[in-house]
Short mmCIF file of C-alpha atoms in Angstrom, two decimals:
data_model
loop_
_atom_site.label_atom_id
_atom_site.label_comp_id
_atom_site.label_asym_id
_atom_site.label_seq_id
_atom_site.Cartn_x
_atom_site.Cartn_y
_atom_site.Cartn_z
CA MET A 1 15.12 12.58 -14.05
CA ALA A 2 15.74 10.19 -16.92
CA THR A 3 13.52 10.43 -19.99
CA TYR A 4 13.47 6.69 -20.68
CA ARG A 5 13.78 3.37 -18.83
CA THR A 6 15.31 0.04 -19.76
CA ILE A 7 13.42 -3.25 -19.56
CA ARG A 8 15.46 -6.35 -20.38
CA MET A 9 13.96 -8.73 -22.94
CA ALA A 10 14.30 -11.52 -20.37
CA PHE A 11 11.56 -9.73 -18.42
CA TRP A 12 8.98 -11.60 -20.50
CA ASN A 13 10.68 -14.98 -20.01
CA ASN A 14 10.33 -14.82 -16.24
CA PRO A 15 7.80 -17.50 -15.17
CA ALA A 16 6.47 -15.17 -12.47
CA ILE A 17 5.71 -12.52 -15.11
CA GLU A 18 4.14 -15.11 -17.40
CA ASP A 19 1.75 -16.11 -14.62
CA MET A 20 0.54 -12.55 -14.00
CA PRO A 21 -2.83 -11.49 -15.39
CA PRO A 22 -2.57 -8.81 -18.11
CA GLU A 23 -3.69 -6.04 -15.77
CA GLN A 24 -0.96 -6.86 -13.24
CA LYS A 25 1.68 -6.92 -15.99
CA LEU A 26 0.51 -3.44 -16.98
CA LEU A 27 0.79 -2.22 -13.40
CA TYR A 28 4.27 -3.71 -12.98
CA LEU A 29 5.47 -2.07 -16.20
CA TYR A 30 3.89 1.19 -15.06
CA LEU A 31 6.01 1.13 -11.89
CA PHE A 32 9.15 0.81 -14.04
CA THR A 33 8.21 3.52 -16.53
CA SER A 34 6.19 6.02 -14.50
CA PRO A 35 7.49 9.62 -14.58
CA ASN A 36 7.11 9.51 -10.80
CA THR A 37 9.78 6.78 -10.52
CA ASN A 38 13.28 8.04 -9.74
CA ASN A 39 16.58 6.42 -10.73
CA LEU A 40 16.51 4.17 -7.66
CA GLY A 41 13.12 2.79 -8.64
CA VAL A 42 11.33 4.66 -5.85
CA LEU A 43 8.09 6.51 -6.45
CA SER A 44 5.60 8.37 -4.29
CA VAL A 45 2.20 8.02 -5.88
CA THR A 46 -1.38 7.41 -4.78
CA VAL A 47 -3.52 4.46 -5.77
CA ARG A 48 -5.93 6.94 -7.31
CA LYS A 49 -3.24 8.38 -9.59
CA ILE A 50 -2.04 4.92 -10.64
CA ALA A 51 -5.61 3.96 -11.47
CA PHE A 52 -6.08 7.15 -13.49
CA GLU A 53 -2.86 6.75 -15.48
CA THR A 54 -3.26 3.02 -16.19
CA GLY A 55 -7.03 2.83 -16.54
CA LEU A 56 -7.17 0.14 -13.87
CA ASP A 57 -9.76 -0.03 -11.13
CA GLU A 58 -8.53 1.30 -7.77
CA ASP A 59 -9.40 -1.93 -5.98
CA ASP A 60 -7.47 -3.91 -8.59
CA VAL A 61 -4.47 -1.59 -8.15
CA ARG A 62 -4.47 -2.21 -4.40
CA GLU A 63 -4.78 -5.97 -4.88
CA PHE A 64 -2.01 -6.13 -7.49
CA LEU A 65 0.32 -4.00 -5.37
CA GLU A 66 -0.25 -6.31 -2.41
CA ASP A 67 0.52 -9.32 -4.62
CA LEU A 68 3.74 -7.72 -5.88
CA GLU A 69 4.79 -6.91 -2.33
CA PHE A 70 4.03 -10.45 -1.17
CA ASP A 71 6.15 -11.81 -4.04
CA GLY A 72 9.06 -9.57 -3.02
CA ARG A 73 8.96 -7.47 -6.19
CA ILE A 74 8.19 -4.19 -4.45
CA VAL A 75 8.49 -2.67 -0.98
CA MET A 76 5.78 -0.27 0.19
CA GLU A 77 5.67 2.12 3.14
CA ASP A 78 3.59 5.26 3.77
CA GLY A 79 2.69 5.84 0.13
CA ASP A 80 6.21 5.17 -1.17
CA ILE A 81 6.91 2.21 -3.47
CA TRP A 82 10.30 0.74 -4.36
CA VAL A 83 10.60 -1.55 -7.39
CA CYS A 84 13.18 -4.08 -6.19
CA GLY A 85 14.45 -5.13 -9.62
CA PHE A 86 14.53 -1.63 -11.11
CA ILE A 87 18.27 -0.96 -10.80
CA ARG A 88 19.38 -4.26 -12.33
CA HIS A 89 17.15 -3.70 -15.37
CA GLN A 90 18.93 -0.48 -16.28
CA CYS A 91 21.59 -0.99 -18.94
CA SER A 92 24.42 0.91 -17.25
CA THR A 93 26.01 1.19 -13.83
CA SER A 94 28.66 3.70 -14.91
CA PRO A 95 30.59 5.68 -12.27
CA LYS A 96 28.48 8.77 -13.00
CA ILE A 97 25.21 6.86 -12.57
CA LEU A 98 26.53 5.11 -9.46
CA THR A 99 27.39 8.48 -7.92
CA SER A 100 23.89 9.71 -8.75
CA LEU A 101 22.26 6.67 -7.16
CA ARG A 102 24.31 7.04 -3.98
CA ALA A 103 23.33 10.71 -3.78
CA LEU A 104 19.65 9.78 -4.13
CA LEU A 105 19.66 7.17 -1.37
CA PRO A 106 19.65 9.61 1.60
CA THR A 107 16.68 11.43 0.06
CA VAL A 108 14.46 8.34 0.38
CA GLU A 109 12.14 9.13 3.28
CA SER A 110 11.13 5.55 4.07
CA ALA A 111 13.63 3.85 6.40
CA ALA A 112 12.26 0.44 5.39
CA ILE A 113 12.91 1.16 1.73
CA ARG A 114 16.41 2.48 2.42
CA ARG A 115 17.25 -0.71 4.32
CA ALA A 116 15.79 -2.84 1.52
CA ILE A 117 17.91 -1.04 -1.10
CA LEU A 118 21.07 -1.46 0.96
CA LYS A 119 20.35 -5.12 1.56
CA ARG A 120 19.66 -5.94 -2.09
CA TYR A 121 22.52 -3.90 -3.58
CA PRO A 122 25.26 -3.81 -0.90
CA HIS A 123 27.99 -3.87 -3.55
CA LEU A 124 26.62 -0.64 -5.06
CA PHE A 125 25.81 1.31 -1.90
CA GLY A 126 28.54 0.25 0.54
CA ALA A 127 29.98 3.02 2.70
CA ALA A 128 33.60 1.99 2.10
CA PRO A 129 35.44 4.15 -0.47
CA TYR A 130 35.89 2.56 -3.89
CA PRO A 131 37.85 3.54 -7.00
CA SER A 132 35.58 5.54 -9.31
CA ASP A 133 35.13 2.72 -11.82
CA ARG A 134 34.70 -0.23 -9.51
CA VAL A 135 32.20 -2.02 -7.32
CA SER A 136 33.19 -4.40 -4.55
CA LEU A 137 33.03 -8.06 -3.69
CA PRO A 138 34.39 -9.74 -0.56
CA SER A 139 37.95 -11.02 -0.61
CA GLY A 140 37.24 -13.88 1.78
CA GLU A 141 39.90 -12.73 4.25
CA SER A 142 39.49 -13.40 7.96
CA GLU A 143 36.88 -11.35 9.81
CA ARG A 144 38.38 -11.95 13.24
CA GLU A 145 39.66 -8.39 13.56
CA ARG A 146 36.19 -7.01 12.84
CA GLU A 147 34.68 -9.37 15.39
CA LYS A 148 36.84 -8.03 18.24
CA GLU A 149 34.58 -5.05 18.72
CA THR A 150 30.82 -5.44 18.81
CA PRO A 151 29.23 -1.96 18.61
CA ILE A 152 25.87 -1.09 20.11
CA ARG A 153 23.24 -1.47 17.40
CA THR A 154 21.42 1.70 16.48
CA PRO A 155 19.30 2.45 13.39
CA GLU A 156 22.30 4.25 11.88
CA ARG A 157 24.65 1.35 12.64
CA GLU A 158 22.09 -1.13 11.35
CA ARG A 159 21.98 0.68 8.01
CA ALA A 160 25.76 0.86 7.95
CA SER A 161 26.03 -2.85 8.65
CA PHE A 162 25.08 -3.51 5.04
CA ALA A 163 28.24 -1.71 3.91
CA PRO A 164 31.01 -3.98 2.66
CA PRO A 165 34.19 -4.17 4.76
CA VAL A 166 37.21 -2.11 3.72
CA GLU A 167 39.29 -5.10 2.64
CA GLU A 168 36.76 -6.32 0.07
CA LYS A 169 38.12 -7.04 -3.37
CA ALA A 170 36.93 -4.70 -6.12
CA ILE A 171 35.79 -5.78 -9.57
CA PRO A 172 35.44 -3.48 -12.59
CA LEU A 173 31.97 -2.16 -13.32
CA HIS A 174 32.30 -3.29 -16.92
CA LEU A 175 32.52 -6.88 -15.64
CA LEU A 176 29.29 -6.47 -13.68
CA VAL A 177 27.55 -5.06 -16.75
CA ALA A 178 28.94 -7.90 -18.90
CA LEU A 179 27.64 -10.49 -16.44
CA GLN A 180 24.19 -8.90 -16.46
CA HIS A 181 24.27 -9.06 -20.26
CA ASP A 182 25.53 -12.65 -20.45
CA PHE A 183 23.15 -13.99 -17.77
CA PRO A 184 19.88 -12.12 -18.45
CA ASP A 185 17.78 -14.76 -16.68
CA VAL A 186 19.81 -14.53 -13.46
CA ASP A 187 19.47 -11.85 -10.79
CA VAL A 188 23.19 -11.04 -10.73
CA ASP A 189 22.85 -8.65 -7.78
CA ALA A 190 21.03 -11.25 -5.68
CA GLU A 191 23.65 -13.86 -6.56
CA ILE A 192 26.45 -11.50 -5.50
CA LEU A 193 24.68 -11.16 -2.16
CA ARG A 194 24.58 -14.96 -1.87
CA ILE A 195 28.29 -15.08 -2.65
CA ARG A 196 28.92 -12.61 0.17
CA GLU A 197 26.99 -14.83 2.58
CA TRP A 198 28.75 -17.96 1.31
CA GLN A 199 32.19 -16.40 1.74
CA ALA A 200 31.34 -15.13 5.20
CA LYS A 201 30.88 -18.78 6.19
CA LYS A 202 33.72 -20.31 4.18
CA ARG A 203 36.27 -17.52 4.71
CA GLN A 204 38.16 -18.63 1.63
CA PRO A 205 39.78 -16.15 -0.79
CA VAL A 206 38.83 -16.14 -4.46
CA HIS A 207 41.76 -15.33 -6.72
CA ASN A 208 40.01 -15.18 -10.10
CA TRP A 209 36.72 -13.37 -9.65
CA ALA A 210 35.79 -13.31 -13.34
CA SER A 211 36.01 -17.09 -13.65
CA PHE A 212 34.42 -17.69 -10.24
CA LEU A 213 31.45 -15.41 -10.97
CA ARG A 214 30.77 -16.96 -14.37
CA THR A 215 30.87 -20.46 -12.91
CA TRP A 216 28.57 -19.45 -10.04
CA LEU A 217 26.09 -17.69 -12.33
CA SER A 218 26.10 -20.61 -14.80
CA ASN A 219 24.97 -22.88 -11.97
CA ALA A 220 22.29 -20.37 -10.98
CA VAL A 221 20.55 -20.45 -14.37
#
């Protein structure tokens, strides 16, 4: 378990954060920094314990958690909470950390939270093998071969469906970290997911990912 957490300075520039009452800001920061929160941003904790550790009223804790879930900032199921933006706030996605995160994923008991993690960070948790220092982005090549066989959907296959295809183009992790640094006000991971969806429709290859990503993210600011 890490002994410290990273919160980007842009956290306070987010209009959604600015609109939160002080008590809800405290609760949101608690979810990031709680000793109960693992490296995926998942924690198992009771409302009573949160109230005790933050000094907030239990009813307020419940209300604020519901608001955060409604806004898409957390996912809750059976006492487990996942902070959706936790991973992108951490300053490093080194190969060692990436391996640790992938090892943690199967230990998450909540199926809903596992699916949410896979959906938000498919380029980090894809099942296809990657070089040790790379994450993946789609190459835009034709998907016709993959469409020839339509497997029966099962919970296991549904989780696997978030994995990127084998022919996806890989980008260096240092580029991902650089983009997160250069575009602090943009959810880089969410934009990469939008790029995946865009390419699935366009089916056009991108030959210079660094330039393409920077142009895309500049327009997303």
